[in-house]
XYZ file of N, CA, C and O in Angstrom:
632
model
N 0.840 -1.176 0.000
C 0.000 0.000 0.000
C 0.888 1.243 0.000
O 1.746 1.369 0.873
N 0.666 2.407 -1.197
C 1.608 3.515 -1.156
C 1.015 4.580 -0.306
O 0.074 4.434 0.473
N 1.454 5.300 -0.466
C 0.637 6.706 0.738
C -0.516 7.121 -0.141
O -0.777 7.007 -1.339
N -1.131 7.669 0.961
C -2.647 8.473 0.455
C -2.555 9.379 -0.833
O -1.757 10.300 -1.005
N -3.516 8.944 -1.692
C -3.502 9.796 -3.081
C -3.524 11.337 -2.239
O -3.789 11.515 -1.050
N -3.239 12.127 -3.033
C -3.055 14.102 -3.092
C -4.495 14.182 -3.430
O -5.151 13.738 -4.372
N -4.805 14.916 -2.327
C -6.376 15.472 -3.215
C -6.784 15.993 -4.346
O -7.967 15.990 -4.686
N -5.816 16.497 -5.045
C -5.952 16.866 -5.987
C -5.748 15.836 -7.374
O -5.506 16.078 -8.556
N -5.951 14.700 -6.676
C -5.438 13.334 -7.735
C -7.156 12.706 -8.015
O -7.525 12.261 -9.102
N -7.944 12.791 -6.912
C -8.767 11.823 -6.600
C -9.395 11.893 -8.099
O -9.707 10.719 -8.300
N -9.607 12.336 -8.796
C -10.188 11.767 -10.319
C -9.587 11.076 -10.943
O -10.068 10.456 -11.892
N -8.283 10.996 -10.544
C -7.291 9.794 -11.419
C -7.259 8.551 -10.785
O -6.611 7.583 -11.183
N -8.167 8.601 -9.513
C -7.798 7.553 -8.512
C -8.366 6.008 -9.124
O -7.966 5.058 -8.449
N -8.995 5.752 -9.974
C -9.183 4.890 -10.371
C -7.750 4.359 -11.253
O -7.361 3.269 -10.834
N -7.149 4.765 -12.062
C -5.706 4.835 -12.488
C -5.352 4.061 -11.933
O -5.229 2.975 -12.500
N -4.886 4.225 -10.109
C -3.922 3.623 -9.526
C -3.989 2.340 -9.790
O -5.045 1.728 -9.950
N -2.439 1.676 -9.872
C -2.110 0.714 -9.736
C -1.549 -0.144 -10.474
O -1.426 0.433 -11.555
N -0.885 -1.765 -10.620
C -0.933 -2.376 -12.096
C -1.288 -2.732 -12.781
O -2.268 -3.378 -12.410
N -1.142 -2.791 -13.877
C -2.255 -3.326 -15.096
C -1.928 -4.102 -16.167
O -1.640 -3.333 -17.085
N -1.831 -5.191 -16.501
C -1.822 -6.043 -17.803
C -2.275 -6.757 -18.091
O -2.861 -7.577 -17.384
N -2.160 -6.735 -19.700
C -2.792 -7.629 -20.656
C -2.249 -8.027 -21.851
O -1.555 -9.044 -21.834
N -2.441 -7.362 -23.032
C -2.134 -7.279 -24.331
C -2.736 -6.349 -25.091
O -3.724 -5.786 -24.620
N -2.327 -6.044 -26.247
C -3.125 -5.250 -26.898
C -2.565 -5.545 -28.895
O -2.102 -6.633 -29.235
N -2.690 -4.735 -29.602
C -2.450 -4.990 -30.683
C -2.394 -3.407 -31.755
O -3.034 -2.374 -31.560
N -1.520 -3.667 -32.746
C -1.324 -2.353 -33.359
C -0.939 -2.663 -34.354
O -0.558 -3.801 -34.626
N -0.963 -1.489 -35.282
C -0.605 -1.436 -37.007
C -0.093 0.596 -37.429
O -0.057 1.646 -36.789
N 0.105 0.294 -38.393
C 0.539 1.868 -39.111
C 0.909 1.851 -40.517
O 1.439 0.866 -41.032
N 0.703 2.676 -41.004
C 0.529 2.809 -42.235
C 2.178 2.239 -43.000
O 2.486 2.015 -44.171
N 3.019 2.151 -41.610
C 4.747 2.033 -42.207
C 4.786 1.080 -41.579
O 5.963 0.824 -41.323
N 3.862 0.101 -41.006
C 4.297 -1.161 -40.469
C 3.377 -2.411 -40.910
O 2.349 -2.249 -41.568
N 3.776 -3.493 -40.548
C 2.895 -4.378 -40.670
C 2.098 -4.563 -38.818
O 2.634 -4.519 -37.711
N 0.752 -4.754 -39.213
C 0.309 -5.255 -38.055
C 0.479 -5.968 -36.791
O 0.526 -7.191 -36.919
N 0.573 -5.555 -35.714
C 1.356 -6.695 -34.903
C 0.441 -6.801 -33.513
O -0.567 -6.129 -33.294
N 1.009 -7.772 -32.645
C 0.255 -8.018 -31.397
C 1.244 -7.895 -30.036
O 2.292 -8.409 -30.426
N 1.410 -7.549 -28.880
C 2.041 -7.430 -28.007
C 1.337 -7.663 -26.526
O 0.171 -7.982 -26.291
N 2.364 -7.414 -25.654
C 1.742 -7.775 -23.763
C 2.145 -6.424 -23.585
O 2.790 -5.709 -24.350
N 1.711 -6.201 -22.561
C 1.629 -4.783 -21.838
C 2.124 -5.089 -20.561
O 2.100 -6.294 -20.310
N 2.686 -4.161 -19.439
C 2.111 -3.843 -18.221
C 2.167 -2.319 -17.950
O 3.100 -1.732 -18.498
N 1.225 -1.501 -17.109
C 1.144 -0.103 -17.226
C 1.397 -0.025 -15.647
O 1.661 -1.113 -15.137
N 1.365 0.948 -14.891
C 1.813 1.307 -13.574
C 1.619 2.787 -13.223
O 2.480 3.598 -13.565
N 0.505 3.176 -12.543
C 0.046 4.473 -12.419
C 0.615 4.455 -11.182
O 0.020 3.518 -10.650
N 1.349 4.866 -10.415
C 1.760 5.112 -8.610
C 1.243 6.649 -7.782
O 1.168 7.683 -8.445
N 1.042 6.642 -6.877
C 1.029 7.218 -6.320
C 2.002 7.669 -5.187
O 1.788 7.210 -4.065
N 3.264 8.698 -5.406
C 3.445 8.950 -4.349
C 3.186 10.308 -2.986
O 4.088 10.774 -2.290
N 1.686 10.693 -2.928
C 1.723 11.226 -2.127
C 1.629 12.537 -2.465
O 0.821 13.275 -1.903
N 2.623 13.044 -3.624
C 2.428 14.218 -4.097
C 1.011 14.578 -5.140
O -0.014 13.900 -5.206
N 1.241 15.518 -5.705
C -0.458 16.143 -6.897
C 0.368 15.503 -8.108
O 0.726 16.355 -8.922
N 0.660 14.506 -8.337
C 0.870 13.865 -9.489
C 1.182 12.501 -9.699
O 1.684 12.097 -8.650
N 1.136 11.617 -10.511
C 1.262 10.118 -10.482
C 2.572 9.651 -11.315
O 2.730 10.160 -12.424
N 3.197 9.031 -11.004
C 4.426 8.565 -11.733
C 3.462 7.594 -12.687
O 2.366 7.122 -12.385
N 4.114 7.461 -13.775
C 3.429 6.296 -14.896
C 4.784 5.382 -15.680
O 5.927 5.564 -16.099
N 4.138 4.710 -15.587
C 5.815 3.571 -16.736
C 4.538 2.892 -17.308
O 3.372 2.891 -16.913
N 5.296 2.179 -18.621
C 4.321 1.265 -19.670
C 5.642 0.535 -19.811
O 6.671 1.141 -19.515
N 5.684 -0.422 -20.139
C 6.433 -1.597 -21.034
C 5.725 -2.549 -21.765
O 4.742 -3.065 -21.233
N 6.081 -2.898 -22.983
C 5.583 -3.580 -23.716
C 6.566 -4.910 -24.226
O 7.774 -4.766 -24.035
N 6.230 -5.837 -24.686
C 6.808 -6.743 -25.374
C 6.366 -7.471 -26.487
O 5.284 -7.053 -26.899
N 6.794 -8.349 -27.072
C 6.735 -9.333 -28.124
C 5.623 -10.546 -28.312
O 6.065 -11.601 -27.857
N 4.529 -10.641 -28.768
C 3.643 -11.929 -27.627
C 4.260 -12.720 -28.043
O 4.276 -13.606 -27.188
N 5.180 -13.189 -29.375
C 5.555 -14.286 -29.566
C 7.177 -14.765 -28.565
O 7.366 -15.901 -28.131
N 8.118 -13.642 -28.395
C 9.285 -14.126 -27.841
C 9.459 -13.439 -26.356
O 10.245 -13.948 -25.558
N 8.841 -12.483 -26.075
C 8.697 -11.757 -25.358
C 9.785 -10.376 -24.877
O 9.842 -9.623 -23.905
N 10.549 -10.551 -26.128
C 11.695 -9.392 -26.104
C 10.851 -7.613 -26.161
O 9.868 -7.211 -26.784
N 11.487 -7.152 -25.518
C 11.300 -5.641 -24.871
C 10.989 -5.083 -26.581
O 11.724 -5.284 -27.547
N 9.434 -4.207 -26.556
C 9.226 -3.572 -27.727
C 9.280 -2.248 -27.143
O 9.724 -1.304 -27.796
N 8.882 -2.122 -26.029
C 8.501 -0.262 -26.180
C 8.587 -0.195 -25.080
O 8.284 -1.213 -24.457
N 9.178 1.405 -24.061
C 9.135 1.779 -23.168
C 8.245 3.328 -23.222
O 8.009 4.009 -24.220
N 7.891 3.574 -21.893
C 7.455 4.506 -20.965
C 7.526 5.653 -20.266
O 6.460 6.183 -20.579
N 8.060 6.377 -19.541
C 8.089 6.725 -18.230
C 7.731 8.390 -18.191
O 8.313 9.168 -18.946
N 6.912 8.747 -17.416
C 6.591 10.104 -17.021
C 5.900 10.204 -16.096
O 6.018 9.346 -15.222
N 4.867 11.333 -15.914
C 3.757 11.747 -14.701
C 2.499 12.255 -15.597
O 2.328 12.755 -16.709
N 1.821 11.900 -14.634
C 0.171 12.464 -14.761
C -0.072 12.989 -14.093
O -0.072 12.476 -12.973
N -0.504 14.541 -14.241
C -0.752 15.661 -13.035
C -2.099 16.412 -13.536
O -2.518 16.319 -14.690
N -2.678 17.119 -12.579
C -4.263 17.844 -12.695
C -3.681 18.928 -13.117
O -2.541 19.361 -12.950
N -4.948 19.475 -13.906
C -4.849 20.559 -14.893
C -5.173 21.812 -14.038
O -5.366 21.649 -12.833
N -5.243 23.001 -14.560
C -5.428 24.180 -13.758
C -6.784 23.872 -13.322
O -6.960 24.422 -12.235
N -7.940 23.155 -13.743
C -8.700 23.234 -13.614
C -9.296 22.014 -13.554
O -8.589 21.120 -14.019
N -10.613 21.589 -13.039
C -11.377 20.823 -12.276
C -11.527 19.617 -13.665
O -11.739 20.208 -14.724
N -11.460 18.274 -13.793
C -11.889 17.985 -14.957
C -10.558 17.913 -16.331
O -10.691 17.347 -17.416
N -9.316 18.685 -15.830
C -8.594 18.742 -16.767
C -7.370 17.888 -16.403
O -7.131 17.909 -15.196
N -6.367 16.991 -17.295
C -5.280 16.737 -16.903
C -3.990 16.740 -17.877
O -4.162 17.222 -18.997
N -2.734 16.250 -17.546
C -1.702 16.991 -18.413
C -0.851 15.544 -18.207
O -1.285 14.496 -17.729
N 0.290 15.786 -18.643
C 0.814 14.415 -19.414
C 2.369 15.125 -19.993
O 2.551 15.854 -20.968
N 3.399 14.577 -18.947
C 4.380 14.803 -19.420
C 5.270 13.681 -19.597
O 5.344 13.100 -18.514
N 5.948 13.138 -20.436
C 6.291 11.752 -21.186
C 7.751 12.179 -21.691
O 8.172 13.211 -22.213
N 8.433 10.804 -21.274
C 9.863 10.420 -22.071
C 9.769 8.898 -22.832
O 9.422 7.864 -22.260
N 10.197 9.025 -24.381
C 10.445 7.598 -25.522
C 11.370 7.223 -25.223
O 12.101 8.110 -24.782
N 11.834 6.156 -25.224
C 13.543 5.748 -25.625
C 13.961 6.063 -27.268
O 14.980 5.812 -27.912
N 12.524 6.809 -27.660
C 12.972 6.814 -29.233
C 13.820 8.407 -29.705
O 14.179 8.863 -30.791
N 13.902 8.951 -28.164
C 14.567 10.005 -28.728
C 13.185 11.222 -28.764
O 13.159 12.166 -29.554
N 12.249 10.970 -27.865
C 11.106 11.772 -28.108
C 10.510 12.194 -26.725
O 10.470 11.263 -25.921
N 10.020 13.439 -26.255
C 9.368 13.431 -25.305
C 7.932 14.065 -25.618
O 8.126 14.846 -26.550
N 6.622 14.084 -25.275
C 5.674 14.666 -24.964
C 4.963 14.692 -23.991
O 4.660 13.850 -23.146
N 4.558 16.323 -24.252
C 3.923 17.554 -23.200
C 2.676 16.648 -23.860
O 2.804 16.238 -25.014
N 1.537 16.366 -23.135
C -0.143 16.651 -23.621
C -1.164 17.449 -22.600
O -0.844 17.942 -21.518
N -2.388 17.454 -23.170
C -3.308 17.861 -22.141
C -4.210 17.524 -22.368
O -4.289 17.171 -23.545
N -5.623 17.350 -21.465
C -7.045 16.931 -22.041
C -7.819 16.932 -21.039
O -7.603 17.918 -20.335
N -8.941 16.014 -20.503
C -10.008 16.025 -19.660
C -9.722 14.430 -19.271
O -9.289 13.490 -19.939
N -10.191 14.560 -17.792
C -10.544 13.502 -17.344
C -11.695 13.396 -16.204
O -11.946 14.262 -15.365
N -12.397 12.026 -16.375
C -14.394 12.063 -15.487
C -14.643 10.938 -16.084
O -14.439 10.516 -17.222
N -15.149 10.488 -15.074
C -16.485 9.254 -15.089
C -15.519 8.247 -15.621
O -15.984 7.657 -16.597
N -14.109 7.805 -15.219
C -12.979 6.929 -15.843
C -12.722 7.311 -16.744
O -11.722 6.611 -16.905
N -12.763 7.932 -17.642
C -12.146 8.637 -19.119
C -11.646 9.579 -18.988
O -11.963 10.718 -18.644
N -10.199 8.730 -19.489
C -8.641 10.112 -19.505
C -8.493 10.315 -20.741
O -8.205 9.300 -21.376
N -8.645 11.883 -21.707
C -8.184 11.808 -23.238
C -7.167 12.988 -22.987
O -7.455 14.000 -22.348
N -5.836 12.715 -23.618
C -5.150 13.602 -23.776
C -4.542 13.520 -25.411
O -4.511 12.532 -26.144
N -4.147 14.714 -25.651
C -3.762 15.457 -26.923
C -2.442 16.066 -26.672
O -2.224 16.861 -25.757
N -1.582 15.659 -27.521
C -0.271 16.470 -27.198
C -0.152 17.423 -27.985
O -0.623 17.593 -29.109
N 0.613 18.161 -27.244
C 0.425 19.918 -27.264
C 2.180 20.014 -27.730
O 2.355 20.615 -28.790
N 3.450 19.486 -27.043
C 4.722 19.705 -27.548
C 5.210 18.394 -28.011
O 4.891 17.330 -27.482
N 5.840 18.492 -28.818
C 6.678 16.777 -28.850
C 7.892 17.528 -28.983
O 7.863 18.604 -29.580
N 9.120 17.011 -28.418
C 10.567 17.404 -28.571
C 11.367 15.886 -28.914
O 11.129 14.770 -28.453
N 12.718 16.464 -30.214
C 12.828 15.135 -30.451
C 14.745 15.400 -30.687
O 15.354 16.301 -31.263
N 15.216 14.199 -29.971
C 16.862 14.386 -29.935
C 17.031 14.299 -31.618
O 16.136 13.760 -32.270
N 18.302 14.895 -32.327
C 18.318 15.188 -33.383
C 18.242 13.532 -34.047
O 17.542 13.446 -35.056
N 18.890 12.257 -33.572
C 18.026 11.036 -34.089
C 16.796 10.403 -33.479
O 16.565 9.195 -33.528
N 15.985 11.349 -32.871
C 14.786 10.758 -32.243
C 13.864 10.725 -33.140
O 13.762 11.603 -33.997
N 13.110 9.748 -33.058
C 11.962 9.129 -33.897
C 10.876 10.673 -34.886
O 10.787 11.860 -34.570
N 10.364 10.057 -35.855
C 9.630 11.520 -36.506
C 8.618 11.887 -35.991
O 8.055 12.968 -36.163
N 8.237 10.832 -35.172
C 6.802 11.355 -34.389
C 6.270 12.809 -33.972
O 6.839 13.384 -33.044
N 5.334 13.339 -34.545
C 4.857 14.756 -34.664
C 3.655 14.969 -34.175
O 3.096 16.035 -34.430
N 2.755 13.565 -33.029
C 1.434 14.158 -32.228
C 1.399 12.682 -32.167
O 1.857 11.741 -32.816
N 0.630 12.876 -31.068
C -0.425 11.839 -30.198
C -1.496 12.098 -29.654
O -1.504 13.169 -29.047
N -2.693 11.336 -29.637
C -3.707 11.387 -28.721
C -3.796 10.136 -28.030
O -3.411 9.168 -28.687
N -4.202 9.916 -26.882
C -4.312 8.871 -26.073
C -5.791 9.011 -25.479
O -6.244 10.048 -24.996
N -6.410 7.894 -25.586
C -7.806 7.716 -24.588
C -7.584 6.088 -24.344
O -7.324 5.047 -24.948
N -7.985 6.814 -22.533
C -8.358 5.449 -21.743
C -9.174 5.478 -21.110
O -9.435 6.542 -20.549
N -10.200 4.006 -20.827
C -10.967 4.006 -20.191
C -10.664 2.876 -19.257
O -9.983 1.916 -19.618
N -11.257 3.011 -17.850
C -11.494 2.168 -16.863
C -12.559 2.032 -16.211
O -13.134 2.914 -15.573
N -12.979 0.557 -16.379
C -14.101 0.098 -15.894
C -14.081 -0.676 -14.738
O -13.746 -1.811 -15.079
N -14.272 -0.622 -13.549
C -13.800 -1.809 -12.465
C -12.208 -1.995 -12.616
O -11.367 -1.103 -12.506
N -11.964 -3.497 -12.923
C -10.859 -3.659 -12.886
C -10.175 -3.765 -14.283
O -9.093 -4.309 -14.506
N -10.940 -3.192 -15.129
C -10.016 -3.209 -16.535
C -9.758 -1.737 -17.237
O -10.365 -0.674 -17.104
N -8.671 -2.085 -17.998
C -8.671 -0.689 -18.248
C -8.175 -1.037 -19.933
O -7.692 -2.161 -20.075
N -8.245 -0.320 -20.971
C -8.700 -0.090 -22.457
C -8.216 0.990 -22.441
O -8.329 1.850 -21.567
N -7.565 1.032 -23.535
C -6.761 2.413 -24.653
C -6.673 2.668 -25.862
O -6.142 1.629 -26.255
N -6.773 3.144 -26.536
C -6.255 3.642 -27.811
C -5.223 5.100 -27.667
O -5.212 6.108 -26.960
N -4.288 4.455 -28.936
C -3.587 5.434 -29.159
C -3.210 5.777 -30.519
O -2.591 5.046 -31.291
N -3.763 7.309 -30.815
C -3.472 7.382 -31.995
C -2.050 8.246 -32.652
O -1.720 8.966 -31.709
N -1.223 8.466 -33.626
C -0.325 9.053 -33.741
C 0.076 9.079 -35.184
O 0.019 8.172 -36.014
N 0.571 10.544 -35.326
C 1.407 11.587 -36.493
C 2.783 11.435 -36.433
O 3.628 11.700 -35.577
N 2.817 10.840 -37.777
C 4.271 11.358 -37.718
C 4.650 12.485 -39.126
O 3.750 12.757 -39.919
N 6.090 13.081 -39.302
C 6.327 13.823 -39.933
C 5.748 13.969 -41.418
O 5.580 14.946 -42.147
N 5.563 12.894 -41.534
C 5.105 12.300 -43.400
C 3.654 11.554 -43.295
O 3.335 10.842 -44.247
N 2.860 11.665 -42.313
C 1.722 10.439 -41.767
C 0.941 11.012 -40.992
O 1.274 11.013 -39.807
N -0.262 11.642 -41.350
C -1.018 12.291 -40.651
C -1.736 11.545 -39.781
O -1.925 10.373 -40.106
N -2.392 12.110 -38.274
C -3.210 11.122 -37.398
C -3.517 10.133 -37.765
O -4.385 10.189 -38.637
N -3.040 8.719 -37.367
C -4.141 7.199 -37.315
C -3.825 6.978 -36.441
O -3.087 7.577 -35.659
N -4.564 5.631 -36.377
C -5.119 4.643 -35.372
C -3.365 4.267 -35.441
O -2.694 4.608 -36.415
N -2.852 3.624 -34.420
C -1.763 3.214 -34.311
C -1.844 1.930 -32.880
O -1.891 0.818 -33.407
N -1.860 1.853 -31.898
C -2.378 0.990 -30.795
C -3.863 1.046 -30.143
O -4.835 1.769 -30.362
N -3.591 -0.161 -29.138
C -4.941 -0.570 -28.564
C -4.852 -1.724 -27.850
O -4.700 -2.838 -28.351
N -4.972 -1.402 -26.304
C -5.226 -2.682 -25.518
C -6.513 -2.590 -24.189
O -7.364 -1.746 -23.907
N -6.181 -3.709 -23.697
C -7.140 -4.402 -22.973
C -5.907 -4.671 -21.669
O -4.902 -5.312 -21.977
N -6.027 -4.260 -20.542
C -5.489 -4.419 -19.339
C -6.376 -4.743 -17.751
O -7.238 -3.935 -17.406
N -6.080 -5.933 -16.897
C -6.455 -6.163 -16.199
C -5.674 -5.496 -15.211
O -4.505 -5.262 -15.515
N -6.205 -5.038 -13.759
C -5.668 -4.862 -12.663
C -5.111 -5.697 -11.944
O -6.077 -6.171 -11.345
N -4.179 -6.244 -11.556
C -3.285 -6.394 -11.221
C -2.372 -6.425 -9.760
O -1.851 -7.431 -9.279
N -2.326 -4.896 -9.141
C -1.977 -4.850 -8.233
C -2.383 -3.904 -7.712
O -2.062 -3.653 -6.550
């Protein structure tokens, strides 16, 4: 058990905790594929949530994708923000709304090391129901306007 959510968290409070499953994805520059997840919303105590994602391979289970940032409340009641590091050489700023289990955020900056990935926007929506939680994620890159790009299905966990 971590310390008491920040009051100013309690709309994310469903968030807390671990989560996996699998999910599955495609892009216009890839072929279709399937993967495992685990996600990790924490709480420590402060007005914001640490977050990590890792993903893998369903067939070998070698490391596909990493994670790591915070989820913090917006100036305002209903709003939240989203600050994110890639291993691809990419970070994003987002922002959006969150209520009634539905977090959508829209990124607002992407910054990218001079070989970091072309990625040029994201939107993310998740929902949580009880103990599951569902995402889509869609994403731009430099030459590839908004699509569908991921999508999973995550059980709670811990």
């Amino acid at each position: 058990m971590g310390p008491e959510i920040h009051a100013d968290l309690e709309p994310f409070a469903a968030l807390i905790g671990r989560w996996l499953g699998d999910g599955h994805g495609s892009y216009p520059t890839t072929e279709p594929f399937r993967y495992g997840e685990e996600i990790v919303f924490e709480s420590v105590g402060e007005p914001y949530l640490l977050y990590a994602a890792r993903s893998w391979a369903e067939g070998d289970g070698s490391p596909l994708h990493f994670e790591r940032g915070f989820l913090l409340p917006g100036a305002e009641p209903g709003q939240a923000g989203l600050a994110m590091a890639h291993p691809l050489g990419v970070t994003e700023i987002a922002t959006g709304t969150i209520g009634a289990g539905s977090l959508v955020l829209t990124s607002t900056a992407i910054g990218r090391t001079p070989t970091g990935s072309a990625v040029s926007g994201l939107v993310r929506r998740y929902q949580v129901d009880a103990d599951s939680l569902s995402y889509e994620i869609d994403m731009a890159m430099d030459h590839v306007a908004m699509v569908f790009h991921i999508s999973g299905r995550l059980r709670r966990a811990g």
